[in-house]
Amino acid sequence: MTDSLLITGITLGYLLVVLAVGLRARRGQGSSLEGYVAGGRHIGLLVLFFILGAEIFSAFAFLGAPGWAYSKGAPALYIIAYLALAVIVWWLIAPYISRLGRRHGFLTQAEFLTACYPTRGNLLGLFIGIVSVLAMIPYLTIQIAGAGMLFEAATSGTIPFWLGSLLACGVVAAYVYASGLQGIGWTNLLQGVMMVVVAWFLGLATADQFFGGVGEMFREIQREAPEYLTMPGASGMGWGAFSTAILVSALGCVMWPHIFMKFYSARSERTLKRVFVLYPLYSYLLIPLLIIGFAGVVLLKDRPLDSPDQVLLTLVVEMADFPAWLIGLALSGALAAAMSTAANLAHTSATILIRDVGQHLPSLRGMDDGKALRLTRYGVVVVSLAAYLLALVNPGSLVALLLGAYGIVVQLLPMLLGALFWRRASRIGAFAGLAIGAVLTLYFQFSGSTPFDWHAGFCGLVVNALVFVGVSLSVSPVTQHTPAEALGPQP
């Protein structure tokens, strides 16, 4: 009981520190919507590095990634592969997005795409906004659910799942409501350092305590469960599913609205490129977490878990001989991963909800900057509450949820590439490809079966691209400019 109270006290103290840092970031901040959403478009290298790091490394990293290594083995390495490839996609596309966003005052992803493909009544923007919010809510739910799981396990039930989720959700909503992107940036800096230190310590300490080192751990797996070290792994994930999961995740990274919109916030295109050069360093965070998952292959072979996502908590909290204060710090580091991503997702979802969806309501048309800012802040609370309620249904695999969401957002990629690089790209083709690709992705996800064992999102993406190209070639004449170039300079 004393240990549980100590762990609880350390974790609650950490939440208060994060809340204080997030609220303090509001000082000196302007009251404009651009400042709240894009940080005034002057976010520097260090803060932007940690913001983009927090976009990817979340509760999924601390719970889902070890869970996949424990349940599937070698196929979990798809996570490392797609993060390396995603940076290449960012390098090629992000500078264009940043430049045009600054020139035309874009704040959301849908605003960029609808400027390139204008439609009557801005229906394309409404459709993209709805798709974006529907894809991001499950992602936010992952973070809230992950926080609840962490609290419940590490405090031995002193803080139950529902209360732990609510505490993390409430802290995030409070500082995002108050400080916007500035609050997200400074808390992500604090939490990024925390989670990197904690992840490496836990991974190396767990392997050393149970096996005498990482090398001996893998030799033990080779002797007792060699199928976990080869493809298709213990779960039968074949090369088709493995490779398309990498492609969908790498390509989908650039299309997540909360990542796309951060390209607008960079101080300059040079700042963005420097972040991308350094970004792979953040990916090393996953290595020790995967080590913990692989350790579970041997240590838990006679103790099946209710969910693979529990492997880190089971080994670190229940089986390892770590002192209570250290478990409290470990919990705080894992919470940092969940909360830093949750803040970005709540912030972006609320912005999209007001800018891209809400503006179609008669009462919100033509609203001024002040009203839009006020409603966006309210939207942060609404979105956070919705994700919390969904988390209470106790969703299944965190990785499965994440991969499903990637399959939806990646459907926006063909129209983006067409806008930036193809002179024949047409509005009708873009809309048709997006609609058909999204419907097919949802169909394959719910049916549970895909051709060649491909990822459902990849199947949708292939058809999406073919429809987009085919329709555009049939209806669009040859022009001198791509849709993005045709926007011209801001008047």
Tab-separated table of C-alpha atoms in Angstrom:
chain	number	residue	atom	x	y	z
A	1	MET	CA	0.000	0.000	0.000
A	2	THR	CA	2.860	2.391	0.848
A	3	ASP	CA	4.509	1.687	-2.489
A	4	SER	CA	1.265	2.377	-4.350
A	5	LEU	CA	0.835	5.695	-2.553
A	6	LEU	CA	4.421	6.693	-3.353
A	7	ILE	CA	3.982	5.835	-7.037
A	8	THR	CA	0.671	7.702	-7.111
A	9	GLY	CA	2.209	10.745	-5.434
A	10	ILE	CA	5.136	10.913	-7.866
A	11	THR	CA	2.835	10.590	-10.857
A	12	LEU	CA	0.372	13.211	-9.639
A	13	GLY	CA	3.309	15.519	-8.928
A	14	TYR	CA	4.500	15.036	-12.474
A	15	LEU	CA	1.028	15.916	-13.808
A	16	LEU	CA	1.092	19.150	-11.806
A	17	VAL	CA	4.520	20.076	-13.211
A	18	VAL	CA	3.301	19.500	-16.777
A	19	LEU	CA	0.177	21.546	-16.104
A	20	ALA	CA	2.239	24.413	-14.667
A	21	VAL	CA	4.622	24.437	-17.665
A	22	GLY	CA	1.716	24.326	-20.107
A	23	LEU	CA	-0.156	27.174	-18.456
A	24	ARG	CA	2.972	29.301	-18.097
A	25	ALA	CA	3.536	29.108	-21.850
A	26	ARG	CA	0.525	31.366	-22.293
A	27	ARG	CA	2.500	34.377	-21.014
A	28	GLY	CA	3.347	36.850	-23.739
A	29	GLN	CA	1.181	35.008	-26.260
A	30	GLY	CA	-1.038	37.035	-28.555
A	31	SER	CA	-4.772	36.488	-28.734
A	32	SER	CA	-4.927	35.703	-32.452
A	33	LEU	CA	-6.137	32.424	-33.919
A	34	GLU	CA	-2.888	32.144	-35.907
A	35	GLY	CA	-0.885	32.390	-32.681
A	36	TYR	CA	-3.048	29.785	-30.949
A	37	VAL	CA	-3.027	27.293	-33.853
A	38	ALA	CA	0.348	27.866	-35.574
A	39	GLY	CA	2.415	29.519	-32.836
A	40	GLY	CA	2.656	32.695	-34.903
A	41	ARG	CA	4.582	30.688	-37.538
A	42	HIS	CA	7.885	31.186	-35.714
A	43	ILE	CA	8.475	27.887	-33.856
A	44	GLY	CA	12.216	27.190	-33.679
A	45	LEU	CA	14.330	24.074	-34.217
A	46	LEU	CA	14.407	22.615	-30.680
A	47	VAL	CA	10.730	23.032	-29.829
A	48	LEU	CA	9.571	21.902	-33.290
A	49	PHE	CA	11.794	18.818	-33.024
A	50	PHE	CA	10.059	17.771	-29.819
A	51	ILE	CA	6.606	18.705	-31.129
A	52	LEU	CA	7.030	16.461	-34.168
A	53	GLY	CA	8.575	13.774	-31.979
A	54	ALA	CA	5.539	13.792	-29.724
A	55	GLU	CA	3.269	13.512	-32.772
A	56	ILE	CA	4.610	10.006	-33.433
A	57	PHE	CA	5.859	8.634	-30.108
A	58	SER	CA	2.819	8.200	-27.933
A	59	ALA	CA	1.100	5.624	-25.740
A	60	PHE	CA	1.491	3.455	-28.814
A	61	ALA	CA	5.281	3.591	-28.374
A	62	PHE	CA	5.275	2.569	-24.696
A	63	LEU	CA	2.434	0.035	-24.851
A	64	GLY	CA	1.617	-0.928	-28.437
A	65	ALA	CA	5.171	-1.359	-29.775
A	66	PRO	CA	6.312	-3.699	-26.953
A	67	GLY	CA	2.975	-5.483	-27.327
A	68	TRP	CA	3.662	-6.233	-30.981
A	69	ALA	CA	7.206	-7.429	-30.274
A	70	TYR	CA	5.805	-9.729	-27.573
A	71	SER	CA	2.917	-11.111	-29.649
A	72	LYS	CA	4.361	-11.089	-33.182
A	73	GLY	CA	8.141	-10.913	-32.899
A	74	ALA	CA	10.124	-9.710	-35.927
A	75	PRO	CA	7.129	-8.071	-37.727
A	76	ALA	CA	7.189	-5.386	-35.010
A	77	LEU	CA	10.258	-3.971	-36.766
A	78	TYR	CA	7.904	-2.438	-39.325
A	79	ILE	CA	7.714	0.488	-36.887
A	80	ILE	CA	11.428	1.257	-37.223
A	81	ALA	CA	11.277	0.880	-41.012
A	82	TYR	CA	8.379	3.247	-41.603
A	83	LEU	CA	9.801	5.990	-39.381
A	84	ALA	CA	12.996	6.023	-41.464
A	85	LEU	CA	11.015	6.270	-44.715
A	86	ALA	CA	8.561	8.873	-43.408
A	87	VAL	CA	11.335	11.440	-42.980
A	88	ILE	CA	12.091	11.205	-46.717
A	89	VAL	CA	8.446	11.939	-47.532
A	90	TRP	CA	8.483	14.916	-45.153
A	91	TRP	CA	11.666	16.298	-46.718
A	92	LEU	CA	10.137	16.242	-50.209
A	93	ILE	CA	6.736	17.692	-49.365
A	94	ALA	CA	6.875	19.762	-46.172
A	95	PRO	CA	8.779	22.809	-47.534
A	96	TYR	CA	6.090	23.369	-50.185
A	97	ILE	CA	3.353	23.121	-47.573
A	98	SER	CA	5.122	25.514	-45.217
A	99	ARG	CA	5.752	28.070	-47.966
A	100	LEU	CA	2.182	28.082	-49.292
A	101	GLY	CA	0.710	28.066	-45.798
A	102	ARG	CA	2.693	31.158	-44.857
A	103	ARG	CA	1.878	32.899	-48.143
A	104	HIS	CA	-1.870	32.289	-48.049
A	105	GLY	CA	-2.529	32.100	-44.317
A	106	PHE	CA	-3.597	28.447	-44.233
A	107	LEU	CA	-4.111	26.930	-40.788
A	108	THR	CA	-5.569	23.491	-41.590
A	109	GLN	CA	-4.867	20.711	-44.045
A	110	ALA	CA	-8.303	21.021	-45.641
A	111	GLU	CA	-7.742	24.729	-46.324
A	112	PHE	CA	-4.623	23.881	-48.318
A	113	LEU	CA	-6.310	21.156	-50.354
A	114	THR	CA	-9.531	23.050	-51.018
A	115	ALA	CA	-7.542	26.052	-52.233
A	116	CYS	CA	-5.914	23.718	-54.760
A	117	TYR	CA	-9.219	22.018	-55.642
A	118	PRO	CA	-11.964	24.640	-55.099
A	119	THR	CA	-15.530	23.322	-54.943
A	120	ARG	CA	-18.925	24.990	-54.698
A	121	GLY	CA	-19.796	25.559	-51.072
A	122	ASN	CA	-16.383	24.227	-50.054
A	123	LEU	CA	-17.815	20.694	-49.923
A	124	LEU	CA	-14.373	19.139	-50.386
A	125	GLY	CA	-13.127	20.960	-47.305
A	126	LEU	CA	-16.121	19.733	-45.306
A	127	PHE	CA	-15.524	16.148	-46.451
A	128	ILE	CA	-11.797	16.285	-45.625
A	129	GLY	CA	-12.561	17.843	-42.258
A	130	ILE	CA	-15.015	15.100	-41.336
A	131	VAL	CA	-12.637	12.333	-42.508
A	132	SER	CA	-9.778	13.929	-40.557
A	133	VAL	CA	-11.709	14.181	-37.299
A	134	LEU	CA	-13.049	10.620	-37.639
A	135	ALA	CA	-9.482	9.349	-38.150
A	136	MET	CA	-7.984	11.374	-35.302
A	137	ILE	CA	-10.521	10.576	-32.593
A	138	PRO	CA	-9.399	6.888	-32.430
A	139	TYR	CA	-5.787	8.089	-32.289
A	140	LEU	CA	-6.625	10.396	-29.384
A	141	THR	CA	-8.569	7.578	-27.739
A	142	ILE	CA	-5.393	5.471	-27.816
A	143	GLN	CA	-3.599	8.090	-25.728
A	144	ILE	CA	-6.383	8.434	-23.176
A	145	ALA	CA	-6.802	4.665	-22.864
A	146	GLY	CA	-3.037	4.210	-22.583
A	147	ALA	CA	-2.872	6.718	-19.742
A	148	GLY	CA	-5.628	4.886	-17.888
A	149	MET	CA	-3.872	1.526	-18.309
A	150	LEU	CA	-0.622	3.000	-17.014
A	151	PHE	CA	-2.223	4.509	-13.936
A	152	GLU	CA	-4.181	1.388	-13.031
A	153	ALA	CA	-1.261	-1.019	-13.395
A	154	ALA	CA	1.464	1.078	-11.790
A	155	THR	CA	-0.637	2.100	-8.770
A	156	SER	CA	-2.022	-1.432	-8.250
A	157	GLY	CA	-5.535	-0.146	-8.762
A	158	THR	CA	-5.254	2.805	-6.353
A	159	ILE	CA	-6.111	4.969	-9.341
A	160	PRO	CA	-8.553	2.965	-11.504
A	161	PHE	CA	-8.602	3.089	-15.286
A	162	TRP	CA	-11.445	5.586	-15.527
A	163	LEU	CA	-9.844	8.023	-13.081
A	164	GLY	CA	-6.339	7.767	-14.556
A	165	SER	CA	-7.708	8.442	-18.027
A	166	LEU	CA	-9.714	11.379	-16.709
A	167	LEU	CA	-6.715	12.919	-14.899
A	168	ALA	CA	-4.475	12.792	-17.973
A	169	CYS	CA	-7.278	13.997	-20.226
A	170	GLY	CA	-8.117	16.880	-17.898
A	171	VAL	CA	-4.520	18.118	-17.611
A	172	VAL	CA	-4.039	18.006	-21.381
A	173	ALA	CA	-7.324	19.783	-22.090
A	174	ALA	CA	-6.513	22.497	-19.545
A	175	TYR	CA	-3.148	23.598	-20.913
A	176	VAL	CA	-4.126	23.189	-24.562
A	177	TYR	CA	-7.249	25.275	-23.915
A	178	ALA	CA	-5.175	27.994	-22.282
A	179	SER	CA	-1.948	28.073	-24.303
A	180	GLY	CA	-2.484	26.419	-27.693
A	181	LEU	CA	0.598	25.420	-29.658
A	182	GLN	CA	2.986	27.291	-27.376
A	183	GLY	CA	1.817	25.215	-24.422
A	184	ILE	CA	2.090	22.050	-26.472
A	185	GLY	CA	5.616	22.950	-27.559
A	186	TRP	CA	7.074	23.605	-24.113
A	187	THR	CA	5.364	20.650	-22.447
A	188	ASN	CA	6.509	18.394	-25.295
A	189	LEU	CA	10.085	19.533	-24.711
A	190	LEU	CA	9.831	18.546	-21.038
A	191	GLN	CA	7.997	15.301	-21.734
A	192	GLY	CA	10.208	14.340	-24.679
A	193	VAL	CA	13.342	14.402	-22.532
A	194	MET	CA	11.508	12.484	-19.809
A	195	MET	CA	10.290	9.677	-22.067
A	196	VAL	CA	13.641	9.175	-23.840
A	197	VAL	CA	15.509	8.786	-20.543
A	198	VAL	CA	12.861	6.499	-19.064
A	199	ALA	CA	12.573	4.297	-22.168
A	200	TRP	CA	16.300	3.611	-22.401
A	201	PHE	CA	16.643	2.925	-18.710
A	202	LEU	CA	13.696	0.516	-18.633
A	203	GLY	CA	14.778	-1.385	-21.737
A	204	LEU	CA	18.374	-1.938	-20.669
A	205	ALA	CA	17.568	-2.510	-16.990
A	206	THR	CA	14.863	-5.092	-17.776
A	207	ALA	CA	17.139	-7.083	-20.097
A	208	ASP	CA	19.997	-6.927	-17.580
A	209	GLN	CA	17.907	-7.944	-14.577
A	210	PHE	CA	16.239	-10.967	-16.181
A	211	PHE	CA	18.885	-12.134	-18.669
A	212	GLY	CA	22.178	-10.446	-17.849
A	213	GLY	CA	22.081	-8.283	-20.974
A	214	VAL	CA	20.383	-7.725	-24.316
A	215	GLY	CA	22.611	-10.180	-26.195
A	216	GLU	CA	21.884	-13.009	-23.796
A	217	MET	CA	18.163	-12.213	-23.999
A	218	PHE	CA	18.107	-12.741	-27.772
A	219	ARG	CA	20.172	-15.919	-27.440
A	220	GLU	CA	17.562	-17.207	-25.005
A	221	ILE	CA	14.774	-16.365	-27.467
A	222	GLN	CA	16.717	-18.124	-30.234
A	223	ARG	CA	16.865	-21.270	-28.108
A	224	GLU	CA	13.285	-21.279	-26.817
A	225	ALA	CA	11.180	-19.407	-29.392
A	226	PRO	CA	13.158	-18.873	-32.633
A	227	GLU	CA	9.984	-18.192	-34.640
A	228	TYR	CA	9.803	-14.757	-32.981
A	229	LEU	CA	13.073	-13.737	-34.667
A	230	THR	CA	12.069	-14.531	-38.241
A	231	MET	CA	9.387	-13.535	-40.723
A	232	PRO	CA	6.448	-14.073	-40.770
A	233	GLY	CA	6.878	-14.183	-37.000
A	234	ALA	CA	4.796	-15.948	-34.399
A	235	SER	CA	1.496	-14.516	-35.619
A	236	GLY	CA	1.893	-15.373	-39.292
A	237	MET	CA	2.169	-11.766	-40.499
A	238	GLY	CA	3.367	-12.327	-44.053
A	239	TRP	CA	5.475	-10.131	-46.273
A	240	GLY	CA	2.417	-8.648	-47.954
A	241	ALA	CA	0.960	-7.380	-44.695
A	242	PHE	CA	4.385	-6.359	-43.367
A	243	SER	CA	5.501	-4.350	-46.396
A	244	THR	CA	2.165	-2.614	-46.959
A	245	ALA	CA	1.968	-1.715	-43.257
A	246	ILE	CA	5.321	0.040	-43.715
A	247	LEU	CA	4.170	1.854	-46.863
A	248	VAL	CA	0.824	2.960	-45.443
A	249	SER	CA	2.451	4.215	-42.247
A	250	ALA	CA	5.334	6.015	-43.992
A	251	LEU	CA	3.048	7.691	-46.532
A	252	GLY	CA	0.319	8.321	-43.981
A	253	CYS	CA	2.716	10.141	-41.652
A	254	VAL	CA	2.704	13.253	-43.806
A	255	MET	CA	-1.081	13.174	-44.137
A	256	TRP	CA	-1.956	13.196	-40.455
A	257	PRO	CA	-3.523	16.635	-39.968
A	258	HIS	CA	-1.711	17.210	-36.675
A	259	ILE	CA	1.636	16.673	-38.450
A	260	PHE	CA	0.693	18.458	-41.675
A	261	MET	CA	-0.426	21.540	-39.756
A	262	LYS	CA	2.831	21.763	-37.815
A	263	PHE	CA	4.642	22.443	-41.090
A	264	TYR	CA	2.843	25.806	-41.082
A	265	SER	CA	4.317	26.686	-37.687
A	266	ALA	CA	8.035	26.446	-38.579
A	267	ARG	CA	10.106	29.602	-38.454
A	268	SER	CA	11.424	28.836	-41.951
A	269	GLU	CA	11.813	26.052	-44.484
A	270	ARG	CA	15.420	25.709	-43.365
A	271	THR	CA	14.231	25.050	-39.809
A	272	LEU	CA	11.976	22.276	-41.094
A	273	LYS	CA	14.793	20.578	-42.992
A	274	ARG	CA	17.073	20.715	-39.965
A	275	VAL	CA	14.356	19.032	-37.899
A	276	PHE	CA	14.076	16.255	-40.498
A	277	VAL	CA	17.845	15.686	-40.462
A	278	LEU	CA	17.801	15.256	-36.686
A	279	TYR	CA	14.475	13.436	-36.447
A	280	PRO	CA	15.788	9.847	-36.815
A	281	LEU	CA	17.545	10.355	-33.464
A	282	TYR	CA	14.105	10.353	-31.857
A	283	SER	CA	13.376	6.965	-33.413
A	284	TYR	CA	15.994	5.344	-31.174
A	285	LEU	CA	13.402	5.695	-28.409
A	286	LEU	CA	11.637	2.613	-29.788
A	287	ILE	CA	14.615	0.245	-29.554
A	288	PRO	CA	14.587	-0.223	-25.752
A	289	LEU	CA	10.790	-0.500	-25.773
A	290	LEU	CA	10.925	-3.289	-28.355
A	291	ILE	CA	13.569	-4.996	-26.183
A	292	ILE	CA	11.021	-5.116	-23.339
A	293	GLY	CA	8.487	-6.720	-25.673
A	294	PHE	CA	10.967	-9.371	-26.807
A	295	ALA	CA	11.848	-10.077	-23.168
A	296	GLY	CA	8.212	-10.965	-22.574
A	297	VAL	CA	8.412	-13.721	-25.194
A	298	VAL	CA	10.478	-15.838	-22.784
A	299	LEU	CA	9.423	-14.456	-19.418
A	300	LEU	CA	5.676	-14.716	-20.036
A	301	LYS	CA	5.507	-17.908	-22.090
A	302	ASP	CA	3.602	-19.662	-19.272
A	303	ARG	CA	1.592	-16.603	-18.295
A	304	PRO	CA	-0.613	-15.402	-21.166
A	305	LEU	CA	-1.794	-11.797	-20.944
A	306	ASP	CA	-5.311	-10.510	-21.563
A	307	SER	CA	-3.803	-8.032	-24.039
A	308	PRO	CA	-0.290	-7.844	-25.543
A	309	ASP	CA	-0.293	-4.124	-24.729
A	310	GLN	CA	0.131	-5.063	-21.049
A	311	VAL	CA	3.583	-6.600	-21.493
A	312	LEU	CA	5.614	-3.542	-20.440
A	313	LEU	CA	3.464	-2.935	-17.371
A	314	THR	CA	3.579	-6.602	-16.374
A	315	LEU	CA	7.364	-6.891	-16.612
A	316	VAL	CA	8.279	-3.503	-15.148
A	317	VAL	CA	5.656	-3.162	-12.428
A	318	GLU	CA	4.883	-6.746	-11.364
A	319	MET	CA	7.936	-8.889	-12.171
A	320	ALA	CA	11.018	-6.642	-12.110
A	321	ASP	CA	12.631	-5.761	-8.814
A	322	PHE	CA	12.468	-1.992	-9.204
A	323	PRO	CA	11.912	0.319	-6.206
A	324	ALA	CA	8.593	2.158	-5.983
A	325	TRP	CA	10.083	5.589	-6.664
A	326	LEU	CA	11.624	4.287	-9.867
A	327	ILE	CA	8.318	2.796	-10.999
A	328	GLY	CA	6.740	6.198	-10.335
A	329	LEU	CA	9.276	7.890	-12.590
A	330	ALA	CA	8.793	5.162	-15.213
A	331	LEU	CA	5.040	5.711	-15.145
A	332	SER	CA	5.602	9.443	-15.532
A	333	GLY	CA	7.783	8.850	-18.603
A	334	ALA	CA	5.178	6.612	-20.204
A	335	LEU	CA	2.471	9.136	-19.367
A	336	ALA	CA	4.606	11.803	-21.026
A	337	ALA	CA	4.374	9.875	-24.283
A	338	ALA	CA	0.592	9.575	-24.089
A	339	MET	CA	-0.092	13.141	-22.983
A	340	SER	CA	2.267	14.873	-25.411
A	341	THR	CA	0.573	13.229	-28.384
A	342	ALA	CA	-2.891	13.698	-26.917
A	343	ALA	CA	-2.276	17.442	-26.641
A	344	ASN	CA	-1.399	17.713	-30.328
A	345	LEU	CA	-4.384	15.626	-31.372
A	346	ALA	CA	-6.899	17.536	-29.256
A	347	HIS	CA	-5.526	20.860	-30.494
A	348	THR	CA	-5.640	19.856	-34.160
A	349	SER	CA	-9.034	18.136	-33.985
A	350	ALA	CA	-10.621	21.193	-32.379
A	351	THR	CA	-9.125	23.490	-35.019
A	352	ILE	CA	-10.442	21.295	-37.841
A	353	LEU	CA	-13.831	20.992	-36.171
A	354	ILE	CA	-14.282	24.778	-36.161
A	355	ARG	CA	-12.357	25.857	-39.284
A	356	ASP	CA	-13.361	23.101	-41.687
A	357	VAL	CA	-16.616	21.674	-40.362
A	358	GLY	CA	-18.188	24.348	-38.168
A	359	GLN	CA	-17.992	27.091	-40.782
A	360	HIS	CA	-20.686	25.257	-42.784
A	361	LEU	CA	-23.217	25.862	-40.012
A	362	PRO	CA	-25.340	28.963	-40.739
A	363	SER	CA	-24.654	30.430	-37.288
A	364	LEU	CA	-20.865	30.207	-37.736
A	365	ARG	CA	-20.437	31.467	-41.283
A	366	GLY	CA	-18.303	34.564	-41.540
A	367	MET	CA	-17.249	34.446	-37.875
A	368	ASP	CA	-14.440	36.786	-36.895
A	369	ASP	CA	-11.031	35.754	-35.575
A	370	GLY	CA	-11.965	36.252	-31.939
A	371	LYS	CA	-15.042	34.053	-32.128
A	372	ALA	CA	-13.145	31.359	-34.024
A	373	LEU	CA	-10.438	31.331	-31.325
A	374	ARG	CA	-13.000	31.075	-28.550
A	375	LEU	CA	-14.866	28.222	-30.245
A	376	THR	CA	-11.612	26.389	-30.987
A	377	ARG	CA	-10.781	26.448	-27.286
A	378	TYR	CA	-14.217	25.055	-26.480
A	379	GLY	CA	-13.630	22.443	-29.173
A	380	VAL	CA	-10.532	21.207	-27.314
A	381	VAL	CA	-12.724	20.348	-24.336
A	382	VAL	CA	-15.421	18.693	-26.476
A	383	VAL	CA	-12.955	16.546	-28.443
A	384	SER	CA	-11.052	15.516	-25.301
A	385	LEU	CA	-14.281	14.504	-23.584
A	386	ALA	CA	-15.393	12.473	-26.622
A	387	ALA	CA	-12.080	10.604	-26.697
A	388	TYR	CA	-12.303	9.926	-22.977
A	389	LEU	CA	-15.774	8.428	-23.302
A	390	LEU	CA	-14.585	6.200	-26.151
A	391	ALA	CA	-11.601	5.106	-24.067
A	392	LEU	CA	-13.965	3.816	-21.390
A	393	VAL	CA	-15.127	1.061	-23.746
A	394	ASN	CA	-11.591	-0.367	-23.319
A	395	PRO	CA	-10.500	-0.648	-26.986
A	396	GLY	CA	-8.473	-3.642	-28.181
A	397	SER	CA	-4.983	-3.578	-29.636
A	398	LEU	CA	-3.486	-0.106	-29.712
A	399	VAL	CA	-1.459	-0.949	-32.811
A	400	ALA	CA	-4.524	-2.268	-34.646
A	401	LEU	CA	-6.394	0.953	-33.882
A	402	LEU	CA	-3.461	3.037	-35.079
A	403	LEU	CA	-2.952	1.074	-38.290
A	404	GLY	CA	-6.651	1.405	-39.059
A	405	ALA	CA	-6.521	5.166	-38.615
A	406	TYR	CA	-3.432	5.389	-40.861
A	407	GLY	CA	-5.393	3.598	-43.577
A	408	ILE	CA	-7.978	6.377	-43.599
A	409	VAL	CA	-5.719	9.448	-43.565
A	410	VAL	CA	-3.361	8.078	-46.241
A	411	GLN	CA	-6.244	8.381	-48.716
A	412	LEU	CA	-5.553	12.132	-48.822
A	413	LEU	CA	-2.080	11.560	-50.288
A	414	PRO	CA	-2.877	11.261	-54.040
A	415	MET	CA	-4.692	14.581	-54.137
A	416	LEU	CA	-1.842	16.264	-52.245
A	417	LEU	CA	0.838	14.910	-54.590
A	418	GLY	CA	-1.307	15.875	-57.553
A	419	ALA	CA	-1.717	19.418	-56.243
A	420	LEU	CA	2.020	19.848	-55.745
A	421	PHE	CA	3.520	18.026	-58.729
A	422	TRP	CA	0.957	17.187	-61.480
A	423	ARG	CA	-0.441	19.690	-63.958
A	424	ARG	CA	-3.340	17.444	-64.983
A	425	ALA	CA	-4.638	16.970	-61.433
A	426	SER	CA	-8.367	17.731	-61.353
A	427	ARG	CA	-10.876	18.513	-58.657
A	428	ILE	CA	-13.285	15.792	-59.817
A	429	GLY	CA	-10.534	13.182	-59.919
A	430	ALA	CA	-9.291	14.132	-56.453
A	431	PHE	CA	-12.748	13.944	-54.908
A	432	ALA	CA	-13.652	10.672	-56.642
A	433	GLY	CA	-10.377	9.004	-55.682
A	434	LEU	CA	-10.665	10.089	-52.038
A	435	ALA	CA	-14.271	8.932	-51.707
A	436	ILE	CA	-13.720	5.532	-53.325
A	437	GLY	CA	-10.415	4.935	-51.500
A	438	ALA	CA	-11.941	5.735	-48.094
A	439	VAL	CA	-14.978	3.511	-48.685
A	440	LEU	CA	-12.810	0.585	-49.838
A	441	THR	CA	-10.485	0.979	-46.866
A	442	LEU	CA	-13.395	0.864	-44.427
A	443	TYR	CA	-14.871	-2.143	-46.232
A	444	PHE	CA	-11.642	-4.143	-46.057
A	445	GLN	CA	-11.039	-3.160	-42.433
A	446	PHE	CA	-14.458	-4.365	-41.325
A	447	SER	CA	-14.425	-7.480	-43.516
A	448	GLY	CA	-11.070	-8.575	-42.114
A	449	SER	CA	-9.861	-9.914	-45.472
A	450	THR	CA	-7.803	-8.215	-48.201
A	451	PRO	CA	-6.238	-9.282	-51.508
A	452	PHE	CA	-2.673	-10.643	-51.150
A	453	ASP	CA	-2.903	-10.026	-47.384
A	454	TRP	CA	-2.275	-6.330	-48.042
A	455	HIS	CA	-3.075	-3.623	-45.503
A	456	ALA	CA	-6.649	-2.382	-46.029
A	457	GLY	CA	-5.422	1.197	-46.385
A	458	PHE	CA	-2.963	0.204	-49.097
A	459	CYS	CA	-5.721	-1.503	-51.093
A	460	GLY	CA	-7.785	1.665	-50.871
A	461	LEU	CA	-4.780	3.818	-51.776
A	462	VAL	CA	-4.032	1.854	-54.971
A	463	VAL	CA	-7.623	2.187	-56.202
A	464	ASN	CA	-7.723	5.815	-55.047
A	465	ALA	CA	-4.632	6.685	-57.111
A	466	LEU	CA	-5.913	4.841	-60.201
A	467	VAL	CA	-9.288	6.606	-60.049
A	468	PHE	CA	-7.640	9.982	-59.457
A	469	VAL	CA	-5.279	9.610	-62.409
A	470	GLY	CA	-7.892	8.103	-64.723
A	471	VAL	CA	-10.579	10.694	-64.067
A	472	SER	CA	-8.099	13.589	-64.197
A	473	LEU	CA	-6.709	12.482	-67.550
A	474	SER	CA	-10.216	12.235	-68.977
A	475	VAL	CA	-11.526	15.621	-67.819
A	476	SER	CA	-8.531	17.921	-67.313
A	477	PRO	CA	-6.664	19.685	-70.147
A	478	VAL	CA	-2.906	20.231	-70.136
A	479	THR	CA	-2.055	23.403	-68.170
A	480	GLN	CA	1.049	25.407	-67.384
A	481	HIS	CA	0.754	25.093	-63.618
A	482	THR	CA	0.000	22.544	-60.947
A	483	PRO	CA	-3.022	23.316	-58.746
A	484	ALA	CA	-0.675	24.592	-56.006
A	485	GLU	CA	1.262	26.824	-58.437
A	486	ALA	CA	-1.999	28.187	-59.794
A	487	LEU	CA	-2.789	29.724	-56.411
A	488	GLY	CA	-0.296	32.474	-57.181
A	489	PRO	CA	1.096	34.948	-54.653
A	490	GLN	CA	-1.081	36.346	-51.945
A	491	PRO	CA	-2.636	39.670	-53.013
